[in-house]
């Protein structure tokens, strides 16, 4: 099995060392258990900091995608990937050492075309932790899986057309739903890995006021404005660091 790990990154020089370090540890653990050919691609999505230099210094292959869009950055990585299994990891996610082994085991099942990994944020404020735990329940009921870590076979990725580049937010949820539909149509399966979970950075939830969190994570707000870039400056231009 050849695996390509794809990391879209916009001004993530501060977070990449932790993310790439956790990936290296997980790769070493997997290779100790099973033969695995793994490449790591960081897609520099028009960064103005040292994102590319940090990634290169830690041994990743760096691609440059000048058009800012996390969906486009993921798709750019996929187009240049040599792996028959693609794993998409956000740049601010430190993955557990056992995660790649869990994904490898899932993809050893020929019926499985891909899946996602459960997330658990750990914000500082109790009210925000409670709110996000409520969102976990909603996500489970509706089958939503965020893109902190998602994976699939490269041929399945091509079949569903990758990530929707017209969406500025929620493209990861769309992708997982598309993957599920394709799996059902082809009589195959997707796998949601609930353990180990990944913990994305809670920087926005720690620094944004409560009112902004409630608005920007409101499903109606997302549905109405997801294809308009301006409301999502907190992801694409004025990112909390």
GROMACS .gro file of C-alpha atoms in nm, residues 40-149:
model
  110
   40UNK     CA    1   0.401   1.365   0.285
   41UNK     CA    2   0.290   1.663   0.076
   42UNK     CA    3   0.237   2.012   0.217
   43UNK     CA    4   0.039   2.238  -0.015
   44UNK     CA    5   0.145   2.596   0.055
   45UNK     CA    6  -0.174   2.788  -0.015
   46UNK     CA    7  -0.035   3.137  -0.081
   47UNK     CA    8   0.135   3.175   0.258
   48UNK     CA    9   0.324   3.489   0.354
   49UNK     CA   10   0.518   3.329   0.640
   50UNK     CA   11   0.776   3.049   0.653
   51UNK     CA   12   0.526   2.767   0.592
   52UNK     CA   13   0.711   2.629   0.289
   53UNK     CA   14   1.054   2.649   0.453
   54UNK     CA   15   0.932   2.475   0.768
   55UNK     CA   16   0.771   2.196   0.565
   56UNK     CA   17   1.080   2.143   0.350
   57UNK     CA   18   1.303   2.146   0.658
   58UNK     CA   19   1.099   1.861   0.804
   59UNK     CA   20   1.123   1.649   0.490
   60UNK     CA   21   0.787   1.713   0.326
   61UNK     CA   22   0.738   1.765  -0.045
   62UNK     CA   23   0.607   2.121  -0.089
   63UNK     CA   24   0.364   2.223  -0.361
   64UNK     CA   25   0.251   2.580  -0.417
   65UNK     CA   26  -0.115   2.659  -0.483
   66UNK     CA   27  -0.156   3.036  -0.532
   67UNK     CA   28  -0.537   3.038  -0.543
   68UNK     CA   29  -0.653   3.049  -0.185
   69UNK     CA   30  -0.902   2.775  -0.109
   70UNK     CA   31  -0.862   2.479   0.123
   71UNK     CA   32  -1.059   2.263  -0.119
   72UNK     CA   33  -0.835   2.367  -0.408
   73UNK     CA   34  -0.522   2.305  -0.197
   74UNK     CA   35  -0.639   1.953  -0.112
   75UNK     CA   36  -0.721   1.882  -0.476
   76UNK     CA   37  -0.381   2.013  -0.586
   77UNK     CA   38  -0.212   1.775  -0.345
   78UNK     CA   39  -0.422   1.485  -0.470
   79UNK     CA   40  -0.333   1.556  -0.835
   80UNK     CA   41   0.037   1.522  -0.754
   81UNK     CA   42   0.006   1.230  -0.514
   82UNK     CA   43   0.173   0.897  -0.591
   83UNK     CA   44  -0.029   0.706  -0.332
   84UNK     CA   45  -0.320   0.477  -0.399
   85UNK     CA   46  -0.451   0.586  -0.057
   86UNK     CA   47  -0.484   0.959   0.019
   87UNK     CA   48  -0.497   1.095   0.373
   88UNK     CA   49  -0.591   1.460   0.419
   89UNK     CA   50  -0.469   1.620   0.743
   90UNK     CA   51  -0.528   1.980   0.847
   91UNK     CA   52  -0.213   2.175   0.927
   92UNK     CA   53  -0.309   2.240   1.288
   93UNK     CA   54  -0.386   1.880   1.387
   94UNK     CA   55  -0.143   1.667   1.587
   95UNK     CA   56  -0.239   1.307   1.514
   96UNK     CA   57  -0.210   1.020   1.764
   97UNK     CA   58   0.071   0.771   1.703
   98UNK     CA   59  -0.174   0.487   1.639
   99UNK     CA   60  -0.389   0.670   1.383
  100UNK     CA   61  -0.203   0.576   1.065
  101UNK     CA   62  -0.208   0.213   1.176
  102UNK     CA   63  -0.586   0.237   1.221
  103UNK     CA   64  -0.628   0.389   0.874
  104UNK     CA   65  -0.395   0.128   0.723
  105UNK     CA   66  -0.603  -0.149   0.881
  106UNK     CA   67  -0.927   0.006   0.748
  107UNK     CA   68  -0.789   0.034   0.396
  108UNK     CA   69  -0.664  -0.324   0.399
  109UNK     CA   70  -1.032  -0.411   0.366
  110UNK     CA   71  -1.088  -0.402  -0.010
  111UNK     CA   72  -1.454  -0.309   0.042
  112UNK     CA   73  -1.361   0.013   0.223
  113UNK     CA   74  -1.312   0.312  -0.007
  114UNK     CA   75  -1.227   0.563   0.264
  115UNK     CA   76  -1.360   0.745   0.564
  116UNK     CA   77  -1.289   1.000   0.831
  117UNK     CA   78  -1.162   1.035   1.185
  118UNK     CA   79  -1.363   1.160   1.480
  119UNK     CA   80  -1.254   1.495   1.622
  120UNK     CA   81  -1.257   1.632   1.974
  121UNK     CA   82  -1.185   1.997   2.041
  122UNK     CA   83  -1.053   2.099   2.382
  123UNK     CA   84  -1.126   2.473   2.413
  124UNK     CA   85  -1.045   2.651   2.737
  125UNK     CA   86  -1.392   2.790   2.814
  126UNK     CA   87  -1.647   2.551   2.965
  127UNK     CA   88  -1.940   2.704   2.774
  128UNK     CA   89  -1.762   2.648   2.442
  129UNK     CA   90  -1.670   2.290   2.536
  130UNK     CA   91  -2.035   2.222   2.618
  131UNK     CA   92  -2.148   2.380   2.288
  132UNK     CA   93  -1.902   2.175   2.083
  133UNK     CA   94  -2.002   1.855   2.258
  134UNK     CA   95  -2.361   1.929   2.157
  135UNK     CA   96  -2.234   1.969   1.801
  136UNK     CA   97  -2.072   1.625   1.826
  137UNK     CA   98  -2.416   1.478   1.895
  138UNK     CA   99  -2.567   1.665   1.599
  139UNK     CA  100  -2.282   1.549   1.374
  140UNK     CA  101  -2.333   1.188   1.476
  141UNK     CA  102  -2.708   1.208   1.408
  142UNK     CA  103  -2.662   1.369   1.066
  143UNK     CA  104  -2.355   1.176   0.953
  144UNK     CA  105  -2.134   1.485   0.934
  145UNK     CA  106  -1.760   1.418   0.945
  146UNK     CA  107  -1.519   1.711   0.952
  147UNK     CA  108  -1.203   1.726   0.749
  148UNK     CA  109  -0.941   1.741   1.024
  149UNK     CA  110  -0.843   1.395   0.896
   0.00000   0.00000   0.00000
